[in-house]
Amino acid sequence: MNRWLVVGTDTDAGKSTFCTLFLAAHATSWSYWKPVESGDSDSEKISRLVPDANVFPRHFHAPAALAPVLAARLAGKQLPTIDEVIQAVPKSHLPLLIESFGSPLSPWDEKTLQIEFLQHLSAHLILCVNSTVGAVGRCLQTLNVLQNMNLAASIVVIIGEHDPFAEEQIKHHSRLPVFSLQYPTDWSATGVQESVILQKRTLEEIATNISEMIPVGQVADDPSDRLGQLDRDIVWHPYTPLVVDEPPLLVRAAKNEYLYLADGRRIIDAISSWWTTFHGHCQPELMETLRRTTHKIDHVMFAGLTHEPAIAAADRLLKTTKWNGGRVFFSDNGSTAVEVAMKMAYQYWHMQDQAQRTTFITFENSYHGDTFGAMSISRDPVFFGRFEPFFFDVKQIPVDPAALEEFLATHHEHCAGLILEPLVQGAGGMKMHSPETLKQIAELANKYGVLFIADEVMTGGRTGKMWAHQNCEVVPDFICSGKIITGGVLPMAVTLVNSRVCEQFCIADRTKTFFHGHSYTANPLGCALIAKNLEIMVRGEWLRDSKRIEAKWLASVPRLAALPHVHDVRVCGTIIALDLQFPGGYLASIGPQIRRKCLADGVWIRPLGNVVYAMPPLCTSDSSLEQIATAMERSIKEININ
């Protein structure tokens, strides 16, 4: 799938001229498509001027010679969405030249700019610029816009009177191949052919330059492709054997609930990229915040220095709690957020001459991360069994208030803290417990004077509340958060600390300092995203989407529960989980089979062995939710138990 998208610095930059001349020179080896047209048709013009060209029918046309969005409005038509156009890309055995309209920042429709089309279409970019006065500035400005949006042109073509100075300057500042083409003197089939003959060498150089570049769409499934092979040779993927039958899918772009693969497929990210993407991929306000912040600051150390993004993030975070006071400790992922809470909890007791409090209480099916402290309190035999000699003292009990009280009544004076994933235990199999159970557990921790750590790394924002523990009257001593905290854009985590714990550390004795941190603590870019993400959440729209998704899952429960092999179906907020009656736990062979079948239906999930679940971004449309439910249903129906 070799696609080349022709874009211009603006309207009348020469895109159609380039396409006409290039196709006239290579009519038998290239095809052409202009999906959206208004006014006189460039597709019809090229078909007339280059009779041998393989021109695909346009996808949309409005008669007025205006911006397509305005022309469509005047004609009473509805412009196709970017996704609709991408799905309509012709299947051509020849390399495909796709012509855009206007500039990358031209409106696509009432709410979207064309640059989103550029981002999501797997294609190399050819940038055309008119050679009139200002060509250098217009070209470099457009290239800068593309670069800021993680796009890059492959070549630049200057259309019009030959301007060696412009060609030299653009080449120098862009470091791209730059070519110049002149307009035909006569816009007829004969005139175009004469122009091609005069510029044959340049057109051949352009074709040679293009042919030497790797076709973007051929990098995903071909075992001999360079990127795929390089990945297999040098990259170590998480939770993945080094010897695999199925190489990872190469993702070119992500938007809303979709992942765009390099082989041209669009799939639904039904698990929010490991539970991180909250509002949706590339949420505009978050991406603009990131862009704006990078223009002011990159990173500064956070010991002895501070910055506005961190202060704003901490302020907004503490306002989400019912505490009076408190502090925020920044880290980089869920595991370290949990490590911070455990270290603080132990030091809290140690500074009160209760160093015997070395036991942490955790619960069956819990998972808190992959660092050694987090592994100690998770105790999963499949993931962590071989590391048992390095773990510290932990008491693991069922998620049952009676069992907890039985243990605390005898051993509470040796317990530093209790840690729980409120309402939903994620990687342990999406096990769920009631708000009443959570409330009773928290009350017992308070009754016996044990610090309560709420591990909200996965549950934050996913259960219909900002924090899952807010589904009942629970006030933790620590709240650990990560994943969605930046909306899923950058790796950041936080440990929120209640004021009663902080007070113990408010002393002048430097030997009692909490000695913990890392080089990128409170990275300003991540902090700015935290603040903006929480600002978006305060507006409340996310709650409507959370309830909408939950309603869809609840409506799907009867049909899923009736399937063969399904033992249990449960829903909490935006999460739906199904237990399948197959042995093997996390290593159950049924998991990869379900994943493959769902992928064939355009849905990306990653079952936890014999537990199939979905946790999509909040922006996921109703049709995509139905596609997820249908894919899970079909995959379970088609299970091959042999």
mmCIF file of N, CA, C and O in Angstrom, residues 150-196:
data_model
loop_
_atom_site.group_PDB
_atom_site.id
_atom_site.type_symbol
_atom_site.label_atom_id
_atom_site.label_comp_id
_atom_site.label_asym_id
_atom_site.label_seq_id
_atom_site.Cartn_x
_atom_site.Cartn_y
_atom_site.Cartn_z
ATOM 1 N N ASN A 150 3.707 16.243 14.494
ATOM 2 C CA ASN A 150 4.358 14.934 14.314
ATOM 3 C C ASN A 150 4.207 14.394 12.901
ATOM 4 O O ASN A 150 4.034 13.196 12.684
ATOM 5 N N LEU A 151 4.259 15.307 11.934
ATOM 6 C CA LEU A 151 4.220 14.937 10.526
ATOM 7 C C LEU A 151 5.474 15.479 9.851
ATOM 8 O O LEU A 151 6.095 16.422 10.337
ATOM 9 N N ALA A 152 5.820 14.900 8.726
ATOM 10 C CA ALA A 152 6.998 15.384 8.008
ATOM 11 C C ALA A 152 6.807 15.146 6.521
ATOM 12 O O ALA A 152 6.366 14.069 6.104
ATOM 13 N N ALA A 153 7.114 16.163 5.737
ATOM 14 C CA ALA A 153 7.080 16.003 4.287
ATOM 15 C C ALA A 153 8.306 15.214 3.838
ATOM 16 O O ALA A 153 9.368 15.261 4.474
ATOM 17 N N SER A 154 8.151 14.479 2.740
ATOM 18 C CA SER A 154 9.269 13.719 2.186
ATOM 19 C C SER A 154 10.029 14.509 1.139
ATOM 20 O O SER A 154 11.251 14.410 1.044
ATOM 21 N N ILE A 155 9.298 15.282 0.340
ATOM 22 C CA ILE A 155 9.930 16.143 -0.658
ATOM 23 C C ILE A 155 9.125 17.426 -0.775
ATOM 24 O O ILE A 155 7.959 17.490 -0.374
ATOM 25 N N VAL A 156 9.759 18.450 -1.347
ATOM 26 C CA VAL A 156 9.099 19.736 -1.630
ATOM 27 C C VAL A 156 9.177 19.972 -3.134
ATOM 28 O O VAL A 156 10.231 19.766 -3.746
ATOM 29 N N VAL A 157 8.059 20.408 -3.713
ATOM 30 C CA VAL A 157 8.027 20.743 -5.136
ATOM 31 C C VAL A 157 7.570 22.194 -5.280
ATOM 32 O O VAL A 157 6.482 22.549 -4.822
ATOM 33 N N ILE A 158 8.425 23.027 -5.885
ATOM 34 C CA ILE A 158 8.090 24.426 -6.144
ATOM 35 C C ILE A 158 7.445 24.503 -7.524
ATOM 36 O O ILE A 158 8.019 24.054 -8.518
ATOM 37 N N ILE A 159 6.248 25.079 -7.594
ATOM 38 C CA ILE A 159 5.494 25.148 -8.842
ATOM 39 C C ILE A 159 5.467 26.596 -9.343
ATOM 40 O O ILE A 159 5.079 27.501 -8.600
ATOM 41 N N GLY A 160 5.876 26.814 -10.600
ATOM 42 C CA GLY A 160 5.830 28.148 -11.197
ATOM 43 C C GLY A 160 7.169 28.536 -11.803
ATOM 44 O O GLY A 160 8.003 27.665 -12.118
ATOM 45 N N GLU A 161 7.378 29.835 -11.967
ATOM 46 C CA GLU A 161 8.630 30.318 -12.542
ATOM 47 C C GLU A 161 9.821 29.825 -11.727
ATOM 48 O O GLU A 161 9.801 29.856 -10.488
ATOM 49 N N HIS A 162 10.847 29.353 -12.415
ATOM 50 C CA HIS A 162 12.014 28.783 -11.729
ATOM 51 C C HIS A 162 12.683 29.845 -10.877
ATOM 52 O O HIS A 162 12.996 30.952 -11.343
ATOM 53 N N ASP A 163 12.876 29.525 -9.596
ATOM 54 C CA ASP A 163 13.480 30.457 -8.648
ATOM 55 C C ASP A 163 14.603 29.730 -7.914
ATOM 56 O O ASP A 163 14.377 29.096 -6.877
ATOM 57 N N PRO A 164 15.847 29.790 -8.442
ATOM 58 C CA PRO A 164 16.967 29.069 -7.821
ATOM 59 C C PRO A 164 17.191 29.468 -6.365
ATOM 60 O O PRO A 164 17.571 28.628 -5.538
ATOM 61 N N PHE A 165 16.960 30.754 -6.056
ATOM 62 C CA PHE A 165 17.178 31.205 -4.677
ATOM 63 C C PHE A 165 16.193 30.523 -3.728
ATOM 64 O O PHE A 165 16.581 30.022 -2.657
ATOM 65 N N ALA A 166 14.918 30.479 -4.097
ATOM 66 C CA ALA A 166 13.917 29.821 -3.249
ATOM 67 C C ALA A 166 14.257 28.343 -3.084
ATOM 68 O O ALA A 166 14.175 27.785 -1.983
ATOM 69 N N GLU A 167 14.658 27.701 -4.171
ATOM 70 C CA GLU A 167 15.007 26.290 -4.106
ATOM 71 C C GLU A 167 16.191 26.068 -3.169
ATOM 72 O O GLU A 167 16.184 25.150 -2.330
ATOM 73 N N GLU A 168 17.172 26.939 -3.271
ATOM 74 C CA GLU A 168 18.371 26.825 -2.421
ATOM 75 C C GLU A 168 18.027 27.028 -0.952
ATOM 76 O O GLU A 168 18.469 26.269 -0.078
ATOM 77 N N GLN A 169 17.210 28.058 -0.647
ATOM 78 C CA GLN A 169 16.881 28.371 0.740
ATOM 79 C C GLN A 169 16.010 27.288 1.385
ATOM 80 O O GLN A 169 16.230 26.897 2.533
ATOM 81 N N ILE A 170 15.020 26.814 0.654
ATOM 82 C CA ILE A 170 14.144 25.772 1.203
ATOM 83 C C ILE A 170 14.940 24.503 1.461
ATOM 84 O O ILE A 170 14.793 23.852 2.496
ATOM 85 N N LYS A 171 15.814 24.172 0.527
ATOM 86 C CA LYS A 171 16.636 22.976 0.688
ATOM 87 C C LYS A 171 17.557 23.117 1.902
ATOM 88 O O LYS A 171 17.730 22.174 2.688
ATOM 89 N N HIS A 172 18.131 24.297 2.077
ATOM 90 C CA HIS A 172 19.063 24.526 3.180
ATOM 91 C C HIS A 172 18.359 24.442 4.535
ATOM 92 O O HIS A 172 18.851 23.800 5.470
ATOM 93 N N HIS A 173 17.203 25.088 4.651
ATOM 94 C CA HIS A 173 16.539 25.174 5.952
ATOM 95 C C HIS A 173 15.687 23.956 6.272
ATOM 96 O O HIS A 173 15.447 23.665 7.447
ATOM 97 N N SER A 174 15.217 23.247 5.272
ATOM 98 C CA SER A 174 14.360 22.083 5.524
ATOM 99 C C SER A 174 15.123 20.773 5.498
ATOM 100 O O SER A 174 14.660 19.775 6.049
ATOM 101 N N ARG A 175 16.295 20.787 4.803
ATOM 102 C CA ARG A 175 17.092 19.574 4.608
ATOM 103 C C ARG A 175 16.277 18.478 3.905
ATOM 104 O O ARG A 175 16.439 17.292 4.175
ATOM 105 N N LEU A 176 15.402 18.902 3.017
ATOM 106 C CA LEU A 176 14.603 17.972 2.226
ATOM 107 C C LEU A 176 14.993 18.071 0.758
ATOM 108 O O LEU A 176 15.501 19.107 0.313
ATOM 109 N N PRO A 177 14.727 17.029 -0.031
ATOM 110 C CA PRO A 177 14.891 17.157 -1.481
ATOM 111 C C PRO A 177 13.901 18.194 -2.016
ATOM 112 O O PRO A 177 12.719 18.155 -1.661
ATOM 113 N N VAL A 178 14.370 19.109 -2.835
ATOM 114 C CA VAL A 178 13.526 20.177 -3.380
ATOM 115 C C VAL A 178 13.625 20.157 -4.902
ATOM 116 O O VAL A 178 14.728 20.101 -5.460
ATOM 117 N N PHE A 179 12.478 20.204 -5.571
ATOM 118 C CA PHE A 179 12.414 20.190 -7.032
ATOM 119 C C PHE A 179 11.556 21.350 -7.518
ATOM 120 O O PHE A 179 10.702 21.844 -6.775
ATOM 121 N N SER A 180 11.788 21.771 -8.756
ATOM 122 C CA SER A 180 11.011 22.859 -9.351
ATOM 123 C C SER A 180 10.355 22.382 -10.640
ATOM 124 O O SER A 180 10.999 21.747 -11.486
ATOM 125 N N LEU A 181 9.070 22.694 -10.798
ATOM 126 C CA LEU A 181 8.327 22.396 -12.019
ATOM 127 C C LEU A 181 7.597 23.656 -12.485
ATOM 128 O O LEU A 181 7.099 24.425 -11.642
ATOM 129 N N GLN A 182 7.538 23.854 -13.781
ATOM 130 C CA GLN A 182 6.844 25.011 -14.340
ATOM 131 C C GLN A 182 5.488 24.594 -14.887
ATOM 132 O O GLN A 182 5.273 23.444 -15.281
ATOM 133 N N TYR A 183 4.557 25.559 -14.901
ATOM 134 C CA TYR A 183 3.227 25.295 -15.433
ATOM 135 C C TYR A 183 3.306 25.035 -16.944
ATOM 136 O O TYR A 183 4.143 25.626 -17.642
ATOM 137 N N PRO A 184 2.428 24.173 -17.487
ATOM 138 C CA PRO A 184 2.336 24.048 -18.944
ATOM 139 C C PRO A 184 1.902 25.395 -19.546
ATOM 140 O O PRO A 184 1.086 26.114 -18.948
ATOM 141 N N THR A 185 2.415 25.710 -20.706
ATOM 142 C CA THR A 185 1.989 26.951 -21.371
ATOM 143 C C THR A 185 0.613 26.794 -22.000
ATOM 144 O O THR A 185 -0.081 27.784 -22.245
ATOM 145 N N ASP A 186 0.219 25.556 -22.251
ATOM 146 C CA ASP A 186 -1.079 25.291 -22.858
ATOM 147 C C ASP A 186 -1.739 24.142 -22.092
ATOM 148 O O ASP A 186 -1.214 23.029 -22.041
ATOM 149 N N TRP A 187 -2.918 24.442 -21.486
ATOM 150 C CA TRP A 187 -3.596 23.425 -20.690
ATOM 151 C C TRP A 187 -4.490 22.563 -21.579
ATOM 152 O O TRP A 187 -5.716 22.617 -21.544
ATOM 153 N N SER A 188 -3.828 21.778 -22.397
ATOM 154 C CA SER A 188 -4.483 20.767 -23.225
ATOM 155 C C SER A 188 -3.676 19.492 -23.089
ATOM 156 O O SER A 188 -2.565 19.498 -22.535
ATOM 157 N N ALA A 189 -4.211 18.369 -23.569
ATOM 158 C CA ALA A 189 -3.479 17.111 -23.484
ATOM 159 C C ALA A 189 -2.135 17.219 -24.178
ATOM 160 O O ALA A 189 -1.105 16.747 -23.670
ATOM 161 N N THR A 190 -2.123 17.903 -25.335
ATOM 162 C CA THR A 190 -0.866 18.078 -26.070
ATOM 163 C C THR A 190 0.076 18.992 -25.306
ATOM 164 O O THR A 190 1.284 18.727 -25.197
ATOM 165 N N GLY A 191 -0.472 20.082 -24.781
ATOM 166 C CA GLY A 191 0.356 21.034 -24.039
ATOM 167 C C GLY A 191 0.978 20.407 -22.801
ATOM 168 O O GLY A 191 2.138 20.682 -22.462
ATOM 169 N N VAL A 192 0.216 19.556 -22.121
ATOM 170 C CA VAL A 192 0.748 18.881 -20.937
ATOM 171 C C VAL A 192 1.887 17.943 -21.335
ATOM 172 O O VAL A 192 2.933 17.901 -20.668
ATOM 173 N N GLN A 193 1.718 17.201 -22.432
ATOM 174 C CA GLN A 193 2.772 16.296 -22.872
ATOM 175 C C GLN A 193 4.029 17.050 -23.269
ATOM 176 O O GLN A 193 5.149 16.612 -22.983
ATOM 177 N N GLU A 194 3.853 18.195 -23.910
ATOM 178 C CA GLU A 194 5.017 19.010 -24.263
ATOM 179 C C GLU A 194 5.741 19.489 -23.009
ATOM 180 O O GLU A 194 6.981 19.515 -22.961
ATOM 181 N N SER A 195 4.974 19.882 -21.995
ATOM 182 C CA SER A 195 5.588 20.332 -20.743
ATOM 183 C C SER A 195 6.337 19.192 -20.070
ATOM 184 O O SER A 195 7.421 19.395 -19.503
ATOM 185 N N VAL A 196 5.785 17.990 -20.142
ATOM 186 C CA VAL A 196 6.444 16.827 -19.547
ATOM 187 C C VAL A 196 7.773 16.551 -20.242
ATOM 188 O O VAL A 196 8.786 16.258 -19.593
#
